[in-house]
PDB file of C-alpha atoms in Angstrom:
ATOM      1  CA  UNK A1371      -8.165 -38.085  19.779  1.00  0.00           C
ATOM      2  CA  UNK A1372      -6.345 -34.884  18.922  1.00  0.00           C
ATOM      3  CA  UNK A1373      -8.552 -31.815  18.700  1.00  0.00           C
ATOM      4  CA  UNK A1374      -8.257 -29.788  15.480  1.00  0.00           C
ATOM      5  CA  UNK A1375      -6.262 -26.590  15.803  1.00  0.00           C
ATOM      6  CA  UNK A1376      -8.407 -23.487  16.101  1.00  0.00           C
ATOM      7  CA  UNK A1377      -7.803 -20.867  13.465  1.00  0.00           C
ATOM      8  CA  UNK A1378      -6.672 -17.475  14.696  1.00  0.00           C
ATOM      9  CA  UNK A1379      -8.242 -14.274  13.415  1.00  0.00           C
ATOM     10  CA  UNK A1380      -5.131 -13.776  11.307  1.00  0.00           C
ATOM     11  CA  UNK A1381      -5.464 -17.262   9.797  1.00  0.00           C
ATOM     12  CA  UNK A1382      -9.023 -16.361   8.831  1.00  0.00           C
ATOM     13  CA  UNK A1383      -7.802 -13.190   7.130  1.00  0.00           C
ATOM     14  CA  UNK A1384      -5.384 -15.245   5.045  1.00  0.00           C
ATOM     15  CA  UNK A1385      -8.204 -17.568   3.989  1.00  0.00           C
ATOM     16  CA  UNK A1386     -10.236 -14.544   2.862  1.00  0.00           C
ATOM     17  CA  UNK A1387      -7.262 -13.357   0.817  1.00  0.00           C
ATOM     18  CA  UNK A1388      -6.972 -16.789  -0.816  1.00  0.00           C
ATOM     19  CA  UNK A1389     -10.614 -16.620  -1.910  1.00  0.00           C
ATOM     20  CA  UNK A1390     -10.070 -13.257  -3.609  1.00  0.00           C
ATOM     21  CA  UNK A1391      -6.781 -14.345  -5.196  1.00  0.00           C
ATOM     22  CA  UNK A1392      -8.526 -17.351  -6.718  1.00  0.00           C
ATOM     23  CA  UNK A1393     -11.398 -15.171  -7.926  1.00  0.00           C
ATOM     24  CA  UNK A1394      -8.973 -12.735  -9.559  1.00  0.00           C
ATOM     25  CA  UNK A1395      -6.878 -15.592 -11.014  1.00  0.00           C
ATOM     26  CA  UNK A1396      -3.797 -14.296  -9.229  1.00  0.00           C
ATOM     27  CA  UNK A1397      -1.130 -16.751  -8.192  1.00  0.00           C
ATOM     28  CA  UNK A1398       0.565 -16.690  -4.813  1.00  0.00           C
ATOM     29  CA  UNK A1399       4.039 -15.220  -4.597  1.00  0.00           C
ATOM     30  CA  UNK A1400       3.377 -12.926  -7.531  1.00  0.00           C
ATOM     31  CA  UNK A1401       4.644  -9.688  -6.035  1.00  0.00           C
ATOM     32  CA  UNK A1402       6.557  -7.867  -3.348  1.00  0.00           C
ATOM     33  CA  UNK A1403       4.176  -5.831  -1.196  1.00  0.00           C
ATOM     34  CA  UNK A1404       4.726  -2.486   0.492  1.00  0.00           C
ATOM     35  CA  UNK A1405       2.511   0.081   2.185  1.00  0.00           C
ATOM     36  CA  UNK A1406       2.884   3.820   2.645  1.00  0.00           C
ATOM     37  CA  UNK A1407       0.835   5.172   5.538  1.00  0.00           C
ATOM     38  CA  UNK A1408      -0.232   8.796   5.845  1.00  0.00           C
ATOM     39  CA  UNK A1409       0.679  10.004   9.344  1.00  0.00           C
ATOM     40  CA  UNK A1410      -0.325  13.651   8.964  1.00  0.00           C
ATOM     41  CA  UNK A1411      -2.160  15.405  11.781  1.00  0.00           C
ATOM     42  CA  UNK A1412      -5.625  14.502  10.515  1.00  0.00           C
ATOM     43  CA  UNK A1413      -4.729  10.805  10.908  1.00  0.00           C
ATOM     44  CA  UNK A1414      -3.989  11.060  14.637  1.00  0.00           C
ATOM     45  CA  UNK A1415      -7.319   9.580  15.788  1.00  0.00           C
ATOM     46  CA  UNK A1416      -7.014   6.553  13.498  1.00  0.00           C
ATOM     47  CA  UNK A1417      -3.545   5.771  14.848  1.00  0.00           C
ATOM     48  CA  UNK A1418      -4.569   6.188  18.455  1.00  0.00           C
ATOM     49  CA  UNK A1419      -7.842   4.223  18.331  1.00  0.00           C
ATOM     50  CA  UNK A1420      -6.320   1.124  16.712  1.00  0.00           C
ATOM     51  CA  UNK A1421      -7.731   1.573  13.210  1.00  0.00           C
ATOM     52  CA  UNK A1422      -4.331   1.796  11.499  1.00  0.00           C
ATOM     53  CA  UNK A1423      -3.109  -1.266  13.424  1.00  0.00           C
ATOM     54  CA  UNK A1424      -6.149  -3.161  12.140  1.00  0.00           C
ATOM     55  CA  UNK A1425      -5.477  -1.997   8.587  1.00  0.00           C
ATOM     56  CA  UNK A1426      -1.858  -3.132   8.549  1.00  0.00           C
ATOM     57  CA  UNK A1427      -2.852  -6.539   9.907  1.00  0.00           C
ATOM     58  CA  UNK A1428      -5.305  -6.908   7.029  1.00  0.00           C
ATOM     59  CA  UNK A1429      -2.619  -5.824   4.564  1.00  0.00           C
ATOM     60  CA  UNK A1430      -0.074  -8.177   6.120  1.00  0.00           C
ATOM     61  CA  UNK A1431      -2.466 -11.061   5.527  1.00  0.00           C
ATOM     62  CA  UNK A1432      -2.419 -10.073   1.864  1.00  0.00           C
ATOM     63  CA  UNK A1433       1.382  -9.871   1.880  1.00  0.00           C
ATOM     64  CA  UNK A1434       1.768 -13.357   3.364  1.00  0.00           C
ATOM     65  CA  UNK A1435      -0.158 -14.835   0.430  1.00  0.00           C
ATOM     66  CA  UNK A1436       0.906 -12.386  -2.233  1.00  0.00           C
ATOM     67  CA  UNK A1437       4.449 -11.307  -1.405  1.00  0.00           C
ATOM     68  CA  UNK A1438       7.359 -13.426  -2.557  1.00  0.00           C
ATOM     69  CA  UNK A1439       8.705 -13.650   1.005  1.00  0.00           C
ATOM     70  CA  UNK A1440       5.608 -12.931   3.117  1.00  0.00           C
ATOM     71  CA  UNK A1441       6.928  -9.573   4.328  1.00  0.00           C
ATOM     72  CA  UNK A1442       5.090  -6.249   4.333  1.00  0.00           C
ATOM     73  CA  UNK A1443       7.424  -3.282   3.830  1.00  0.00           C
ATOM     74  CA  UNK A1444       6.284  -0.090   5.578  1.00  0.00           C
ATOM     75  CA  UNK A1445       6.758   3.654   5.182  1.00  0.00           C
ATOM     76  CA  UNK A1446       5.058   6.480   7.064  1.00  0.00           C
ATOM     77  CA  UNK A1447       5.001  10.089   5.988  1.00  0.00           C
ATOM     78  CA  UNK A1448       3.780  13.570   6.778  1.00  0.00           C
ATOM     79  CA  UNK A1449       5.950  16.446   5.525  1.00  0.00           C
ATOM     80  CA  UNK A1450       8.874  14.062   6.091  1.00  0.00           C
ATOM     81  CA  UNK A1451       9.017  10.280   5.782  1.00  0.00           C
ATOM     82  CA  UNK A1452      10.398   7.290   7.659  1.00  0.00           C
ATOM     83  CA  UNK A1453      11.214   3.876   6.239  1.00  0.00           C
ATOM     84  CA  UNK A1454       9.938   1.646   9.031  1.00  0.00           C
ATOM     85  CA  UNK A1455      10.885  -1.940   9.967  1.00  0.00           C
ATOM     86  CA  UNK A1456       9.080  -4.436   7.757  1.00  0.00           C
ATOM     87  CA  UNK A1457       6.316  -6.566   9.293  1.00  0.00           C
ATOM     88  CA  UNK A1458       5.953 -10.350   9.367  1.00  0.00           C
ATOM     89  CA  UNK A1459       3.539 -12.781  10.967  1.00  0.00           C
ATOM     90  CA  UNK A1460       5.911 -13.034  13.908  1.00  0.00           C
ATOM     91  CA  UNK A1461       5.939  -9.385  14.949  1.00  0.00           C
ATOM     92  CA  UNK A1462       2.766  -7.606  13.827  1.00  0.00           C
ATOM     93  CA  UNK A1463       1.136  -7.450  17.277  1.00  0.00           C
ATOM     94  CA  UNK A1464       1.095  -3.855  18.590  1.00  0.00           C
ATOM     95  CA  UNK A1465       3.310  -2.763  15.686  1.00  0.00           C
ATOM     96  CA  UNK A1466       1.824   0.752  15.469  1.00  0.00           C
ATOM     97  CA  UNK A1467       2.150   1.422  19.199  1.00  0.00           C
ATOM     98  CA  UNK A1468       5.590  -0.140  19.499  1.00  0.00           C
ATOM     99  CA  UNK A1469       7.289   1.151  16.361  1.00  0.00           C
ATOM    100  CA  UNK A1470       5.508   4.462  15.777  1.00  0.00           C
ATOM    101  CA  UNK A1471       3.437   5.968  18.587  1.00  0.00           C
ATOM    102  CA  UNK A1472       5.892   5.099  21.361  1.00  0.00           C
ATOM    103  CA  UNK A1473       8.942   5.927  19.258  1.00  0.00           C
ATOM    104  CA  UNK A1474       9.985   9.573  19.854  1.00  0.00           C
ATOM    105  CA  UNK A1475      12.443   9.489  16.952  1.00  0.00           C
ATOM    106  CA  UNK A1476       9.666   8.969  14.387  1.00  0.00           C
ATOM    107  CA  UNK A1477       8.296  12.165  12.853  1.00  0.00           C
ATOM    108  CA  UNK A1478       4.494  12.213  12.904  1.00  0.00           C
ATOM    109  CA  UNK A1479       1.303  14.300  12.725  1.00  0.00           C
ATOM    110  CA  UNK A1480       2.607  17.107  10.517  1.00  0.00           C
ATOM    111  CA  UNK A1481       1.442  18.162   7.037  1.00  0.00           C
ATOM    112  CA  UNK A1482       1.333  16.147   3.792  1.00  0.00           C
ATOM    113  CA  UNK A1483       4.198  15.817   1.298  1.00  0.00           C
ATOM    114  CA  UNK A1484       3.928  12.733  -0.914  1.00  0.00           C
ATOM    115  CA  UNK A1485       6.756  12.896  -3.526  1.00  0.00           C
ATOM    116  CA  UNK A1486       9.723  12.343  -1.149  1.00  0.00           C
ATOM    117  CA  UNK A1487       8.321   9.080   0.233  1.00  0.00           C
ATOM    118  CA  UNK A1488       7.354   7.945  -3.270  1.00  0.00           C
ATOM    119  CA  UNK A1489      10.927   8.576  -4.406  1.00  0.00           C
ATOM    120  CA  UNK A1490      12.209   6.486  -1.512  1.00  0.00           C
ATOM    121  CA  UNK A1491       9.888   3.630  -2.492  1.00  0.00           C
ATOM    122  CA  UNK A1492      11.425   3.700  -5.967  1.00  0.00           C
ATOM    123  CA  UNK A1493      14.920   3.831  -4.530  1.00  0.00           C
ATOM    124  CA  UNK A1494      14.343   0.769  -2.355  1.00  0.00           C
ATOM    125  CA  UNK A1495      12.763  -1.440  -4.987  1.00  0.00           C
ATOM    126  CA  UNK A1496      14.450  -0.251  -8.168  1.00  0.00           C
ATOM    127  CA  UNK A1497      17.952   0.556  -6.922  1.00  0.00           C
ATOM    128  CA  UNK A1498      18.679  -1.101  -3.571  1.00  0.00           C
ATOM    129  CA  UNK A1499      16.692  -4.345  -3.870  1.00  0.00           C
ATOM    130  CA  UNK A1500      16.254  -5.049  -7.556  1.00  0.00           C
ATOM    131  CA  UNK A1501      14.285  -8.142  -8.473  1.00  0.00           C
ATOM    132  CA  UNK A1502      12.412  -9.758 -11.330  1.00  0.00           C
ATOM    133  CA  UNK A1503       9.398  -9.881  -9.006  1.00  0.00           C
ATOM    134  CA  UNK A1504       7.186  -6.793  -9.445  1.00  0.00           C
ATOM    135  CA  UNK A1505       6.048  -4.525  -6.628  1.00  0.00           C
ATOM    136  CA  UNK A1506       2.505  -3.900  -5.445  1.00  0.00           C
ATOM    137  CA  UNK A1507       2.568  -0.680  -3.405  1.00  0.00           C
ATOM    138  CA  UNK A1508      -0.459   0.342  -1.330  1.00  0.00           C
ATOM    139  CA  UNK A1509      -0.553   4.066  -0.569  1.00  0.00           C
ATOM    140  CA  UNK A1510      -3.013   5.108   2.144  1.00  0.00           C
ATOM    141  CA  UNK A1511      -3.989   8.769   2.397  1.00  0.00           C
ATOM    142  CA  UNK A1512      -6.837  10.644   4.101  1.00  0.00           C
ATOM    143  CA  UNK A1513      -6.940  13.555   1.676  1.00  0.00           C
ATOM    144  CA  UNK A1514      -5.144  16.793   1.062  1.00  0.00           C
ATOM    145  CA  UNK A1515      -2.448  15.448  -1.255  1.00  0.00           C
ATOM    146  CA  UNK A1516       0.114  18.192  -1.699  1.00  0.00           C
ATOM    147  CA  UNK A1517      -0.327  20.175  -4.888  1.00  0.00           C
ATOM    148  CA  UNK A1518       2.775  21.573  -6.551  1.00  0.00           C
ATOM    149  CA  UNK A1519       3.609  23.777  -9.476  1.00  0.00           C
ATOM    150  CA  UNK A1520       4.967  22.262 -12.673  1.00  0.00           C
ATOM    151  CA  UNK A1521       8.502  23.089 -11.571  1.00  0.00           C
ATOM    152  CA  UNK A1522       8.109  21.202  -8.291  1.00  0.00           C
ATOM    153  CA  UNK A1523       8.068  17.462  -7.715  1.00  0.00           C
ATOM    154  CA  UNK A1524       4.548  16.071  -7.471  1.00  0.00           C
ATOM    155  CA  UNK A1525       2.615  12.811  -7.444  1.00  0.00           C
ATOM    156  CA  UNK A1526       1.845  12.928 -11.167  1.00  0.00           C
ATOM    157  CA  UNK A1527       5.497  13.468 -12.072  1.00  0.00           C
ATOM    158  CA  UNK A1528       6.586  10.437 -10.017  1.00  0.00           C
ATOM    159  CA  UNK A1529       3.899   8.262 -11.580  1.00  0.00           C
ATOM    160  CA  UNK A1530       4.823   9.294 -15.122  1.00  0.00           C
ATOM    161  CA  UNK A1531       8.531   8.712 -14.538  1.00  0.00           C
ATOM    162  CA  UNK A1532       7.948   5.276 -12.986  1.00  0.00           C
ATOM    163  CA  UNK A1533       5.338   4.083 -15.493  1.00  0.00           C
ATOM    164  CA  UNK A1534       7.849   1.877 -17.324  1.00  0.00           C
ATOM    165  CA  UNK A1535       9.007   0.214 -14.096  1.00  0.00           C
ATOM    166  CA  UNK A1536       7.782  -3.040 -12.465  1.00  0.00           C
ATOM    167  CA  UNK A1537       5.819  -1.231  -9.749  1.00  0.00           C
ATOM    168  CA  UNK A1538       2.073  -0.666  -9.413  1.00  0.00           C
ATOM    169  CA  UNK A1539       0.719   2.093  -7.140  1.00  0.00           C
ATOM    170  CA  UNK A1540      -2.614   1.353  -5.436  1.00  0.00           C
ATOM    171  CA  UNK A1541      -3.861   4.535  -3.768  1.00  0.00           C
ATOM    172  CA  UNK A1542      -6.533   4.199  -1.084  1.00  0.00           C
ATOM    173  CA  UNK A1543      -8.340   7.280   0.164  1.00  0.00           C
ATOM    174  CA  UNK A1544      -9.930   6.914   3.589  1.00  0.00           C
ATOM    175  CA  UNK A1545     -12.522   9.246   5.040  1.00  0.00           C
ATOM    176  CA  UNK A1546     -14.182  12.270   3.450  1.00  0.00           C
ATOM    177  CA  UNK A1547     -11.090  14.322   2.640  1.00  0.00           C
ATOM    178  CA  UNK A1548     -10.201  16.085  -0.588  1.00  0.00           C
ATOM    179  CA  UNK A1549      -8.965  13.495  -3.086  1.00  0.00           C
ATOM    180  CA  UNK A1550      -9.050  15.640  -6.224  1.00  0.00           C
ATOM    181  CA  UNK A1551      -5.412  14.868  -7.100  1.00  0.00           C
ATOM    182  CA  UNK A1552      -5.829  11.102  -6.693  1.00  0.00           C
ATOM    183  CA  UNK A1553      -9.168  10.966  -8.528  1.00  0.00           C
ATOM    184  CA  UNK A1554      -7.456  12.225 -11.664  1.00  0.00           C
ATOM    185  CA  UNK A1555      -4.898   9.398 -11.788  1.00  0.00           C
ATOM    186  CA  UNK A1556      -6.826   7.251 -14.264  1.00  0.00           C
ATOM    187  CA  UNK A1557      -6.715  10.083 -16.795  1.00  0.00           C
ATOM    188  CA  UNK A1558      -3.067  10.982 -16.236  1.00  0.00           C
ATOM    189  CA  UNK A1559      -1.375  11.316 -19.625  1.00  0.00           C
ATOM    190  CA  UNK A1560       2.242  10.762 -20.553  1.00  0.00           C
ATOM    191  CA  UNK A1561       2.690   7.331 -18.972  1.00  0.00           C
ATOM    192  CA  UNK A1562       4.152   4.253 -20.660  1.00  0.00           C
ATOM    193  CA  UNK A1563       1.310   2.212 -19.177  1.00  0.00           C
ATOM    194  CA  UNK A1564      -1.363   2.925 -16.568  1.00  0.00           C
ATOM    195  CA  UNK A1565       0.525   2.162 -13.343  1.00  0.00           C
ATOM    196  CA  UNK A1566      -1.861   3.422 -10.663  1.00  0.00           C
ATOM    197  CA  UNK A1567      -5.372   3.061  -9.329  1.00  0.00           C
ATOM    198  CA  UNK A1568      -7.409   4.933  -6.726  1.00  0.00           C
ATOM    199  CA  UNK A1569     -10.475   4.111  -4.692  1.00  0.00           C
ATOM    200  CA  UNK A1570     -12.021   5.713  -1.640  1.00  0.00           C
ATOM    201  CA  UNK A1571     -13.376   4.085   1.517  1.00  0.00           C
ATOM    202  CA  UNK A1572     -15.295   6.509   3.702  1.00  0.00           C
ATOM    203  CA  UNK A1573     -15.343   4.262   6.772  1.00  0.00           C
ATOM    204  CA  UNK A1574     -12.442   1.810   6.611  1.00  0.00           C
ATOM    205  CA  UNK A1575     -13.090   0.720  10.206  1.00  0.00           C
ATOM    206  CA  UNK A1576     -16.326  -0.918   9.046  1.00  0.00           C
ATOM    207  CA  UNK A1577     -15.255  -2.049   5.556  1.00  0.00           C
ATOM    208  CA  UNK A1578     -15.539  -5.822   5.334  1.00  0.00           C
ATOM    209  CA  UNK A1579     -12.363  -7.815   4.677  1.00  0.00           C
ATOM    210  CA  UNK A1580     -13.856  -9.304   1.528  1.00  0.00           C
ATOM    211  CA  UNK A1581     -14.777  -5.897   0.090  1.00  0.00           C
ATOM    212  CA  UNK A1582     -11.388  -4.439   0.995  1.00  0.00           C
ATOM    213  CA  UNK A1583      -9.432  -7.234  -0.697  1.00  0.00           C
ATOM    214  CA  UNK A1584     -11.672  -7.115  -3.766  1.00  0.00           C
ATOM    215  CA  UNK A1585     -11.076  -3.387  -4.164  1.00  0.00           C
ATOM    216  CA  UNK A1586      -7.341  -3.683  -3.528  1.00  0.00           C
ATOM    217  CA  UNK A1587      -6.965  -6.317  -6.229  1.00  0.00           C
ATOM    218  CA  UNK A1588      -9.397  -4.915  -8.771  1.00  0.00           C
ATOM    219  CA  UNK A1589      -6.975  -3.268 -11.210  1.00  0.00           C
ATOM    220  CA  UNK A1590      -3.679  -4.969 -10.364  1.00  0.00           C
ATOM    221  CA  UNK A1591      -4.395  -8.042 -12.562  1.00  0.00           C
ATOM    222  CA  UNK A1592      -4.946  -5.711 -15.541  1.00  0.00           C
ATOM    223  CA  UNK A1593      -1.619  -4.004 -14.878  1.00  0.00           C
ATOM    224  CA  UNK A1594       0.169  -7.379 -14.694  1.00  0.00           C
ATOM    225  CA  UNK A1595      -1.259  -8.362 -18.068  1.00  0.00           C
ATOM    226  CA  UNK A1596      -0.239  -5.094 -19.736  1.00  0.00           C
ATOM    227  CA  UNK A1597       3.157  -4.978 -18.012  1.00  0.00           C
ATOM    228  CA  UNK A1598       3.913  -8.445 -19.377  1.00  0.00           C
ATOM    229  CA  UNK A1599       2.807  -7.483 -22.878  1.00  0.00           C
ATOM    230  CA  UNK A1600       5.102  -4.427 -22.765  1.00  0.00           C
ATOM    231  CA  UNK A1601       7.980  -6.515 -21.341  1.00  0.00           C
ATOM    232  CA  UNK A1602       8.122  -4.555 -18.078  1.00  0.00           C
ATOM    233  CA  UNK A1603       7.821  -7.811 -16.157  1.00  0.00           C
ATOM    234  CA  UNK A1604       8.408 -11.415 -17.133  1.00  0.00           C
TER     235      UNK A1604
END
């Protein structure tokens, strides 16, 4: 008699995602998924102790059920940004160590500058790889979002300009940093529709998978509904 195959920890993550997708009435294959990872100096410990690796594995599990092709696109940024190789189920093991920490060509552990990487996200999805499938972009930051004058590019300006595009920004603040800029997103005026959400997790290392997925997918269904009503997506 053949023994049943044992589920891996990654298989279990995917099952947890399925539960939340069903709860939120979200269908599989509904979106392309990308993640922008803060790699400023204050994030050094979380990269080196395996926390960021754990986070991207949890996000990849979401992408395999949620993304149209099961791929998680990745950016990292400090005062500069790097568009990293995308991640799949076949190559996620030791991704952070292999592609980032052990890669001397990757800029890391500097200061924060969000707008340039946000502009590159828009360039990839809206210019280089256009699709009828919308984008769900997770943006992880540990505080200290760069503030700029009205004449300079800033997070709010990017969000306003992209508010009529098929892309939803899900900002996640981790730790106890200063998130004043991100906390104001829900009240940001001048947008075609509300295209962003923010929540904070003080201790992401101990946040349960179920709670994380519930928070990640809390506002996205509302955006999908409004984006369809405004003919941003089909």
